[in-house]
Structure formats: C-alpha cells, structure tokens
mmCIF file of C-alpha atoms in Angstrom:
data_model
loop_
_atom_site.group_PDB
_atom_site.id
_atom_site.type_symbol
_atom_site.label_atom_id
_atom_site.label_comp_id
_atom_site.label_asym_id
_atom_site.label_seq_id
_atom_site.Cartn_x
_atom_site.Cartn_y
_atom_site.Cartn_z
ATOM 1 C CA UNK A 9 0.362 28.846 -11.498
ATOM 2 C CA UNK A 10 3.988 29.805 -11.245
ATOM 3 C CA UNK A 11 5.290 26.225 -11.660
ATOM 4 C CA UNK A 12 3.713 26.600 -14.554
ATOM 5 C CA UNK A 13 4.361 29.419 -16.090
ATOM 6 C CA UNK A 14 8.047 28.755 -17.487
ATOM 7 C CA UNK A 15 6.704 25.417 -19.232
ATOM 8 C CA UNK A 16 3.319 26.164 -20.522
ATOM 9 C CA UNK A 17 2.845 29.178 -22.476
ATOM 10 C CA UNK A 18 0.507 32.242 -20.899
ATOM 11 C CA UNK A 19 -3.246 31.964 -21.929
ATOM 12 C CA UNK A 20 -2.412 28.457 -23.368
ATOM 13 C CA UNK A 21 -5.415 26.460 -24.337
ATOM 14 C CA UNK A 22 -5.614 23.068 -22.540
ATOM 15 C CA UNK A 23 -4.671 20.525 -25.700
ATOM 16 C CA UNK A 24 -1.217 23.033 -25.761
ATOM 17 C CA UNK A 25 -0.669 22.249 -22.138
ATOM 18 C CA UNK A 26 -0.715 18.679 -22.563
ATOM 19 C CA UNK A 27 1.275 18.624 -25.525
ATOM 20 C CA UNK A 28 3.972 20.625 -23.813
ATOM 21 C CA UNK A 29 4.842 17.397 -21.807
ATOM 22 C CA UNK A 30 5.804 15.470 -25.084
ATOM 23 C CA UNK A 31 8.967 17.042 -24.968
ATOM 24 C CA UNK A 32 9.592 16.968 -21.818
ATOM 25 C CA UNK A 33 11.961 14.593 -19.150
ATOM 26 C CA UNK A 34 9.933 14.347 -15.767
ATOM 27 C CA UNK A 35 12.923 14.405 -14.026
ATOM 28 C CA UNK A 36 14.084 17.323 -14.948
ATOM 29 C CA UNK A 37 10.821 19.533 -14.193
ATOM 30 C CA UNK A 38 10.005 21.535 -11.587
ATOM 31 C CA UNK A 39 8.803 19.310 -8.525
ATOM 32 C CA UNK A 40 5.064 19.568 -9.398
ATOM 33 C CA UNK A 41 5.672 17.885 -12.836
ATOM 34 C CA UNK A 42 7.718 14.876 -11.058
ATOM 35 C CA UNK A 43 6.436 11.501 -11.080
ATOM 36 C CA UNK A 44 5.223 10.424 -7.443
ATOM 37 C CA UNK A 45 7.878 7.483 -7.811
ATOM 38 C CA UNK A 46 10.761 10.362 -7.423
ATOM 39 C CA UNK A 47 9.844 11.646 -3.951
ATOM 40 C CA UNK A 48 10.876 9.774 -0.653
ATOM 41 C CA UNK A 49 14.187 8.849 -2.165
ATOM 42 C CA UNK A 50 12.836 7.100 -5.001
ATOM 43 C CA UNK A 51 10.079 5.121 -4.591
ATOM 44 C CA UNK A 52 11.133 2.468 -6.428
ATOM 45 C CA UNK A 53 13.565 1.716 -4.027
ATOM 46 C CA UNK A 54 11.977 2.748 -0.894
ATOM 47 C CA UNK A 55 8.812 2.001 -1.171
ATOM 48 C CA UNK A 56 9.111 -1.548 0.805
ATOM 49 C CA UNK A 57 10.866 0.428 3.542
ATOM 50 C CA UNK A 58 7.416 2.121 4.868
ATOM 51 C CA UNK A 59 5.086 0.527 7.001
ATOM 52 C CA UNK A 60 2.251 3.336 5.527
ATOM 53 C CA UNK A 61 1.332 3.381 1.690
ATOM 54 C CA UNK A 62 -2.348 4.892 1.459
ATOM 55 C CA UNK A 63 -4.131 6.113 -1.353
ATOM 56 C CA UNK A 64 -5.550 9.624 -0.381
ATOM 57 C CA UNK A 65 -9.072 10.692 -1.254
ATOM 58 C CA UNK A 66 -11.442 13.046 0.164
ATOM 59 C CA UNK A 67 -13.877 10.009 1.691
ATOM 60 C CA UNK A 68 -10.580 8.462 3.181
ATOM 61 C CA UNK A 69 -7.827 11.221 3.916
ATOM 62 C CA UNK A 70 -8.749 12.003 7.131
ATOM 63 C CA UNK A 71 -9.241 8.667 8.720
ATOM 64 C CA UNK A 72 -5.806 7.441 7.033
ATOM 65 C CA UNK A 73 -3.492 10.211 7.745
ATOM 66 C CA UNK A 74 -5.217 10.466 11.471
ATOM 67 C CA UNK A 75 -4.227 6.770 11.877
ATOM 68 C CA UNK A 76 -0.996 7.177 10.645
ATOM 69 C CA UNK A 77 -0.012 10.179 13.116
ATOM 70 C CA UNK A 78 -1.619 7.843 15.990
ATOM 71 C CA UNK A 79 1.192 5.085 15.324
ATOM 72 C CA UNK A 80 3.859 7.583 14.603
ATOM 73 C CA UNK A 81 2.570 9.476 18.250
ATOM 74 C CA UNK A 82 2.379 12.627 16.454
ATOM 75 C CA UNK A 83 -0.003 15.747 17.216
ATOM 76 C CA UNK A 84 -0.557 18.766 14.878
ATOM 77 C CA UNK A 85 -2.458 21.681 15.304
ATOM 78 C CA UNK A 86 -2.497 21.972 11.565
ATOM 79 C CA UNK A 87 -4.408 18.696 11.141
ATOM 80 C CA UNK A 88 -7.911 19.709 10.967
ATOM 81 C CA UNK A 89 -7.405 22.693 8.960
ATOM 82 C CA UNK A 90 -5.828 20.066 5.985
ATOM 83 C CA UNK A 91 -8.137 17.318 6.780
ATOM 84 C CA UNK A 92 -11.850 19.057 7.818
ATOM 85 C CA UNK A 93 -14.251 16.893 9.863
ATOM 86 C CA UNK A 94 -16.929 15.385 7.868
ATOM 87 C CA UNK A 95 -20.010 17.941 7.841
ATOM 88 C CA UNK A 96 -17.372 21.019 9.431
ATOM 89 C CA UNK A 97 -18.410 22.835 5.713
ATOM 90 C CA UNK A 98 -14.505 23.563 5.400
ATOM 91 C CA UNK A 99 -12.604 21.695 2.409
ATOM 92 C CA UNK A 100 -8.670 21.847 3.686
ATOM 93 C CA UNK A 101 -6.474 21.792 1.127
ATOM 94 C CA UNK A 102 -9.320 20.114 -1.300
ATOM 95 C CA UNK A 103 -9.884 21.300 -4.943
ATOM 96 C CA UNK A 104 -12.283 18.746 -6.105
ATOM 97 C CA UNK A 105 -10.029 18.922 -9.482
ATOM 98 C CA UNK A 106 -11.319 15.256 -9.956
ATOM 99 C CA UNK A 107 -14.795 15.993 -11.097
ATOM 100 C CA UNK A 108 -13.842 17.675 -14.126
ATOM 101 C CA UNK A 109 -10.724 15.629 -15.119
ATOM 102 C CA UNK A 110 -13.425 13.571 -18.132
ATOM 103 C CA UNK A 111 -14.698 17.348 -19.169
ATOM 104 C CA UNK A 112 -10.929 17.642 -19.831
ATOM 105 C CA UNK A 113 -9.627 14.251 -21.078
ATOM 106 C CA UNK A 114 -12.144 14.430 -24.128
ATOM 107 C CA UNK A 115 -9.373 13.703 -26.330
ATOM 108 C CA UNK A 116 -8.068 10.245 -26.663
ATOM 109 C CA UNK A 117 -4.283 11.881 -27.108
ATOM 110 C CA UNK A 118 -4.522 14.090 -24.274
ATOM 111 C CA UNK A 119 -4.938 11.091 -21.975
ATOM 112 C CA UNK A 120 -2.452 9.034 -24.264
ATOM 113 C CA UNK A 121 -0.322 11.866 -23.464
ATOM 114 C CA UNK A 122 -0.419 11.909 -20.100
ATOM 115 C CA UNK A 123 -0.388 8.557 -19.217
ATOM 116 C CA UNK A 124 2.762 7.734 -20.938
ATOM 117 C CA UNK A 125 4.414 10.611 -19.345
ATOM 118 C CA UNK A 126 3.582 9.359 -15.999
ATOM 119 C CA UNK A 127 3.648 5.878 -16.271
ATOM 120 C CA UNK A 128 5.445 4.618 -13.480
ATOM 121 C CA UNK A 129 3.408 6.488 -10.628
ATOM 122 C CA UNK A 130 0.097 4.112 -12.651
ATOM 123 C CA UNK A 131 2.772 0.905 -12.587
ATOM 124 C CA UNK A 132 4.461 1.074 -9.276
ATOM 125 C CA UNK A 133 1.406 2.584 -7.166
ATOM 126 C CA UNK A 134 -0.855 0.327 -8.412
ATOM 127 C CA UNK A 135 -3.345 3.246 -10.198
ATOM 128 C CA UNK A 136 -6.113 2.247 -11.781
ATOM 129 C CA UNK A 137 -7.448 3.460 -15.043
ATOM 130 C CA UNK A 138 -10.884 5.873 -15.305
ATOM 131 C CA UNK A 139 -13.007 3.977 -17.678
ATOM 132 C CA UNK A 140 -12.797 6.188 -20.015
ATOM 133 C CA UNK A 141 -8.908 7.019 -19.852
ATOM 134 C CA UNK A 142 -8.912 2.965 -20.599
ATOM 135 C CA UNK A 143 -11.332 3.124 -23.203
ATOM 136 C CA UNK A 144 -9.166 6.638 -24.857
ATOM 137 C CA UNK A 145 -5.765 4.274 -24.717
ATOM 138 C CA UNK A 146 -7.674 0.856 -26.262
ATOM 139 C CA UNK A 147 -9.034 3.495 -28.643
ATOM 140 C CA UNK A 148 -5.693 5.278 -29.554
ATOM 141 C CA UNK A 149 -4.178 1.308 -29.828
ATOM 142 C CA UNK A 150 -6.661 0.499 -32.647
ATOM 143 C CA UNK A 151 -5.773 3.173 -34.708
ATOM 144 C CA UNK A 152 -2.045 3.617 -34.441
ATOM 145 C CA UNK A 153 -1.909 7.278 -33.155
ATOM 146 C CA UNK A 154 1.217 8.518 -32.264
ATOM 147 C CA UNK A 155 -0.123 8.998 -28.341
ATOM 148 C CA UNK A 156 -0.520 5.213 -28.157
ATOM 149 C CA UNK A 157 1.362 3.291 -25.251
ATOM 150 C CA UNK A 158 3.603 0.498 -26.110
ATOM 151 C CA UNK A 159 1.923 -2.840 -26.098
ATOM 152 C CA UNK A 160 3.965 -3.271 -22.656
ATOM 153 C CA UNK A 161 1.945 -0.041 -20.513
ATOM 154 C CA UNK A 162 -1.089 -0.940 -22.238
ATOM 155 C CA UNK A 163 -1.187 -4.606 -21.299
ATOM 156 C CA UNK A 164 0.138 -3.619 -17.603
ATOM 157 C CA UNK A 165 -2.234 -0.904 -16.970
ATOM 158 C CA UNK A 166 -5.208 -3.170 -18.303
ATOM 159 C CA UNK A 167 -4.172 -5.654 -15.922
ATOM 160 C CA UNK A 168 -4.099 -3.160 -12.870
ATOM 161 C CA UNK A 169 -7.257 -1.564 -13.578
ATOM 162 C CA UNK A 170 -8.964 -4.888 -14.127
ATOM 163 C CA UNK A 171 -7.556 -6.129 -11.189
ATOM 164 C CA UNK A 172 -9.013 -3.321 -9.045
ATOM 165 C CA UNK A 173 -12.497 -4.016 -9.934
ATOM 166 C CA UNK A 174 -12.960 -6.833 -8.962
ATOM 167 C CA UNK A 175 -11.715 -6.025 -5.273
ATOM 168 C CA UNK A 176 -15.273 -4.453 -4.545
ATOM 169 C CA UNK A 177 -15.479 -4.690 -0.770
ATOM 170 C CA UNK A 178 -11.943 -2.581 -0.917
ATOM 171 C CA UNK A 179 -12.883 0.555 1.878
ATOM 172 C CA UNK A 180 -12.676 2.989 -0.670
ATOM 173 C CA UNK A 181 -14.950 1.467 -2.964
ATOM 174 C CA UNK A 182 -17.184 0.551 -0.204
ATOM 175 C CA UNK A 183 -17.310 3.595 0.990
ATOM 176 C CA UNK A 184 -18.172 5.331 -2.431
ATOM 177 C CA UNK A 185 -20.943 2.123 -2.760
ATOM 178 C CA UNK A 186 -22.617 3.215 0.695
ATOM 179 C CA UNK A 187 -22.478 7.044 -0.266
ATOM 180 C CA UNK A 188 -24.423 6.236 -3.829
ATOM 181 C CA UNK A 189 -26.650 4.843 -1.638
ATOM 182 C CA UNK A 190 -27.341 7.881 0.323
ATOM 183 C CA UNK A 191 -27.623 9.891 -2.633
ATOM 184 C CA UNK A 192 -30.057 7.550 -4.336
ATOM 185 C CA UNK A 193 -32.150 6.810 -0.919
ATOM 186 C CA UNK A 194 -32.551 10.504 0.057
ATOM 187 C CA UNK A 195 -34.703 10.786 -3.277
ATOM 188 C CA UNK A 196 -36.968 7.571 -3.245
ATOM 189 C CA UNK A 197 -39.874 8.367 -2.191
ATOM 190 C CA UNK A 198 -40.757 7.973 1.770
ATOM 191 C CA UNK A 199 -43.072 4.315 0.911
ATOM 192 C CA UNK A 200 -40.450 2.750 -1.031
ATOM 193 C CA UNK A 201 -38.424 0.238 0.310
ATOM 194 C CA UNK A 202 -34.890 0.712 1.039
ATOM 195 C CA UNK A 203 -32.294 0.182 -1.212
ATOM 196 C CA UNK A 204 -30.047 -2.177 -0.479
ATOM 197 C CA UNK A 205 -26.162 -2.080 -1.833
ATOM 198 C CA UNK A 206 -26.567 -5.398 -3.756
ATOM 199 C CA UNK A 207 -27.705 -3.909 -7.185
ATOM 200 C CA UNK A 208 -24.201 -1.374 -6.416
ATOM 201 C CA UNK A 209 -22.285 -3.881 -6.273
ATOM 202 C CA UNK A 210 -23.642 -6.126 -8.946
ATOM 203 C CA UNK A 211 -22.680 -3.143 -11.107
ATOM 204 C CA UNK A 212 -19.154 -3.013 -10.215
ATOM 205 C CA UNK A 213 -18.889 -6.761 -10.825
ATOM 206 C CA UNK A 214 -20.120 -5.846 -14.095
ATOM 207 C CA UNK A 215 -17.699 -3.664 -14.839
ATOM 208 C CA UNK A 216 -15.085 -5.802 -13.684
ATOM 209 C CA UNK A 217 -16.137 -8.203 -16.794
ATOM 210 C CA UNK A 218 -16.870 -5.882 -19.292
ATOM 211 C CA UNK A 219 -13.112 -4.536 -18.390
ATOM 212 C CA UNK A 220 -11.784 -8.379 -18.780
ATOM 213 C CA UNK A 221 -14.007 -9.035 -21.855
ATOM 214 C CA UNK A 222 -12.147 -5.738 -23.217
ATOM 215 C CA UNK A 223 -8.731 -7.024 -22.303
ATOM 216 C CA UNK A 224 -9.215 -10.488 -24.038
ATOM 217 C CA UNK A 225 -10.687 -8.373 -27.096
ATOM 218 C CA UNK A 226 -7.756 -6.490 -27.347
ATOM 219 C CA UNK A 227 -5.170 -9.537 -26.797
ATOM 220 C CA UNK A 228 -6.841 -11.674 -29.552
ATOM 221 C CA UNK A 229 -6.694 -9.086 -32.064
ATOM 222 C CA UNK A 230 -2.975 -8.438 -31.313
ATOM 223 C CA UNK A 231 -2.635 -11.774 -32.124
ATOM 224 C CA UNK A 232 -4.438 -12.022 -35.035
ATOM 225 C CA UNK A 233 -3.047 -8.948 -36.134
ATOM 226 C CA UNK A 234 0.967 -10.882 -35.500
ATOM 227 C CA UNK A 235 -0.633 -13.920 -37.672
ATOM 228 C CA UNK A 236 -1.498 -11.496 -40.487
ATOM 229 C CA UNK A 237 1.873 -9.948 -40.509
ATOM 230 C CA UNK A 238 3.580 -13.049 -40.597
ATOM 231 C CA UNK A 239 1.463 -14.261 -43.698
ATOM 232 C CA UNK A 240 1.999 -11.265 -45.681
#
C-alpha cells in the first residue's frame, strides 16, 4: 500500500489505477512497479547465466524452490513458513490475488494497458496470455483503441501463448489437469466410473486450436486489411 500511495491517488477506483501507468517509465518506479526483466542485473542479459529459471505457483513453489536450495546445499528455517506443506492449512506468503485478476480485467483497455506496460517480463519469460487477456488485446486490435499493442507484441504474445497450449503434459499443467480431476471425482456419485484425464486434456488441445484458428484469423485480416489500403 505504501508503494503505492505516491503513484496512485488515495481511494482511487481501479480503471484510475491502471491508467496511472500510461504515463509512466517502469524504470523509473518504485521496485514493485519494475518489470521482472530489471532484477538480477537485468535479465536480459543474465538470464542465460542461471542454471534455475522456474515459474512459481502455488501447486509448484514448494517443490521448485525446495529443489533449488537442495543443489545450492542451502537450509532455512524460514522455508516452511514461505512455502507451507500441502494440507499444513497455512498459506506463506500466498494472496491468491490470481482468482480475481478476470473480475478485474473486465475492460479490454485495462488489460491493453497493462500488458504494454509490461511487455518484456510476457516476451523474455515466456508468459502466456489468460484467454481472456488474449481475447481483450485481439478485441482492442479490431477496433483501433488507443490501448492496442503494436502489431509486433500482439503477434509475439499470440505466438507464446499458443505455443504453451499445446505443451499439455508440461508439470504445471499436469498438475492443474490431475487436481480438476479431484475436484470433479469427489462429486460423481460413488457408482460412477472414474474419470479419467483424457476428456481434460482433449480440452486443452482444444484450446490450443481455437487459439491457432484465432491467430490465423487475425493474420489474414491484417492482410486483407494491407491489400485494401494499397487499393485505395
């Protein structure tokens, strides 16, 4: 809250907040504005130099930081007080902020917004897209707002986030497939079979077309849209 304070405006309504950062150079913020790519001496630089890039998540943050201490031979007595054994009821340093991020985001701009502003954490770090933070920018795109990304972000972020879905058997992913499972098993009544992860991941691979299907839209109509210009 006090990071915040000198940039956004007290009692600020959410839209204001985002549209605070339009203004704004990342690299001149206070640290909790900075793009990831501007810690560790400049990730774009230094990235190649570590042997451990993980993505953290609450399914996988324990395992990957545990492992990473392991190799390094390093003990903390802090550990399990940031990363809480599964079923310990604790959450760490956890704020489940990700649930409500789409309650949030219901504006095409905001994410268009945001995005741009930290692009190169999404480029270099390989991030992909929510579905419906790609469907806000494809949206923004059509009509010409002002939030839009260049052609350039658009086409490399579509590429990323279409790329990640088709790597289904990735451990994250797998291990969000196997907890749906859970979820959806632990209501099915006791004589029904058990259900397997197939239809899961049939779903994903759905996805993973509709998302190409949705890139090739997009490209044509660029195209076509070039074409007119050029007649008129």
């Amino acid at each position: 809250i006090t990071a915040c304070a000198y940039l956004v405006p007290k009692n600020a309504t959410f839209d204001e907040a985002v549209r605070v950062l339009i203004h704004q150079d990342p690299n001149t913020l206070d640290g909790h504005f900075h793009s990831q790519v501007d810690f560790c001496g400049g990730l774009k630089d230094t990235l190649p130099l570590f042997d451990t890039a993980e993505k953290l998540d609450p399914q996988t943050s324990r395992r990957a930081v545990g492992e990473m201490l392991r190799k390094a031979n390093i003990t903390s007595a802090y550990f399990d007080g940031l990363y809480p054994p599964e079923g310990s009821g604790a959450t760490g340093h956890e704020t489940n902020a990700a649930r409500s991020v789409e309650d949030y985001y219901k504006s095409p701009q905001h994410v268009g917004i945001v995005v741009n502003f930290f692009y190169e954490d999404y480029n270099l770090l390989h991030i992909p897209l929510p579905f419906f933070a790609m469907n806000a920018l494809l949206e923004l795109n059509r009509t010409g707002d002002k939030s839009r990304l260049s052609p350039e972000r658009l086409d490399r972020l579509l590429q990323i986030t279409a790329n990640s879905t088709r790597v289904v058997e990735d451990r994250q992913q797998q291990s969000l497939l196997n907890e749906s499972v859970s979820e959806i098993s632990s209501v099915v009544k006791e004589d029904t079979p058990p259900i397997e992860a197939m239809p899961l991941k049939i779903y994903m691979l759905a996805i993973g077309i509709i998302t190409l299907l949705l890139i090739l839209v997009e490209r044509r109509r660029r195209r076509l849209d070039k074409i007119r210009s050029k007649r008129i």
